[in-house]
Steps between C-alpha positions, in 0.01 A plus 500: 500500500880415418802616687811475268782590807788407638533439889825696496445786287409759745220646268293187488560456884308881479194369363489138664495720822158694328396170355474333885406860672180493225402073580526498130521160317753472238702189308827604577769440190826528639722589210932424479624744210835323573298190366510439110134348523377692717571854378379353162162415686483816620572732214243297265239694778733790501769606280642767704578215761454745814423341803232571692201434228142491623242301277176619570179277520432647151811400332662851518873541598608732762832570525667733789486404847323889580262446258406142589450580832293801407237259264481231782409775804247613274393155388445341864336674796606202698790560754763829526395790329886595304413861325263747760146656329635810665712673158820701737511164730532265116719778395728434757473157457564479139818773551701265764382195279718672204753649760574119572533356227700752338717640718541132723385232358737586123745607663532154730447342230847625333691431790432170459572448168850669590541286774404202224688542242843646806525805329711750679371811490532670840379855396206360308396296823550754669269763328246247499494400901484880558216552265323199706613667833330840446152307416540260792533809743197660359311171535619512844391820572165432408477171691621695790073643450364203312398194622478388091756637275153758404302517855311224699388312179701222320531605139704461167756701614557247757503225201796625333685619844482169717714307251764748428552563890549103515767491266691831620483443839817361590707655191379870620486392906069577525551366811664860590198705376237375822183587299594336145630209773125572668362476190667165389434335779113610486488386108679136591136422727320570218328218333570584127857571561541169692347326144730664323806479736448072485461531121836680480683264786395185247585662219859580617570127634409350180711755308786462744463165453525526101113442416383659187113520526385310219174647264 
């Protein structure tokens, strides 16, 4: 299999996390869109240049970091299961995936381009952070119960949570919610997020530094 990602985008981060929790082998193909050559590379596989792409060990091409992570749980019995047999325990899985990544992970992701590009829009920002407030205190809540975001068991929901917490946690004060700050502390011992985290602490010196990957 090939990973087309970025170490930064916080969707690819998502699947590397189900990539290491599976033990599944991959050729990762990190992928700068900033780059001329590179997002060239990339959209001769796919034209709709949306990062993360899975190629399968068939040739096929798997786009959406949900859906990826879906094919490779079912692909490999090796390591964490990510989606339960039981249907109302996946349900709830797959509903706080979506809950994530709609109503946190999009909405994060605007900020920062507002913060990118200084736009001053103080009522916009603020609509946004509150939208992101109400789901953070229902994720709370149900850590407050959970050991997991969805019970005992590591799953996908945890996938697209873990690096959405990392990024808000100083900008929304996590450390003020104790079992989101419980929770982040538990997911920063975890062996897939500690790949992931060194991936993304390289990948930020060498663009700090002005390094353009190069295909």
């Amino acid at each position: 299999m090939e990973l087309f990602y970025h170490p930064l985008s916080r969707y690819s981060q998502k699947v590397l996390i189900a990539l290491y929790e599976k033990q599944a082998n991959f050729y990762p193909r990190v992928i700068e869109l900033s780059d001329p050559f590179s997002r060239n590379e990339f959209k001769q596989q796919y034209p709709l240049e949306k990062l993360p792409l899975l190629k399968t060990r068939t040739g096929e091409l798997l786009p959406e970091s949900s859906i990826i992570i879906d094919y490779i749980d079912h692909e490999f019995s090796t390591g964490t299961r990510l989606l339960p047999q039981d249907y109302p325990q996946r349900l709830q899985v797959r509903l706080y995936d979506r809950l994530i990544d709609n109503d946190l992970n999009n909405p994060l992701y605007l900020l920062e381009q507002m913060d990118a590009r200084e736009e001053e829009n103080p009522l916009k920002a603020r609509q946004l952070e509150n939208e992101i407030m109400l789901l953070l205190s229902e994720l709370n809540d149900k850590l407050r119960e959970n050991h997991w975001l969805c019970g005992d068991a590591f799953t996908l929901a945890d996938c697209a949570l873990i690096p959405c917490l990392n990024h808000a946690r100083n900008r929304f004060k996590l450390y003020q919610l104790d079992p989101i700050d419980r929770y982040l502390n538990q997911a920063n011992t975890r062996g897939a997020w500690i790949q992931v985290q060194e991936e993304i602490e390289l990948t930020s010196a060498a663009v700090q530094a002005g390094f353009r990957p190069i295909p």
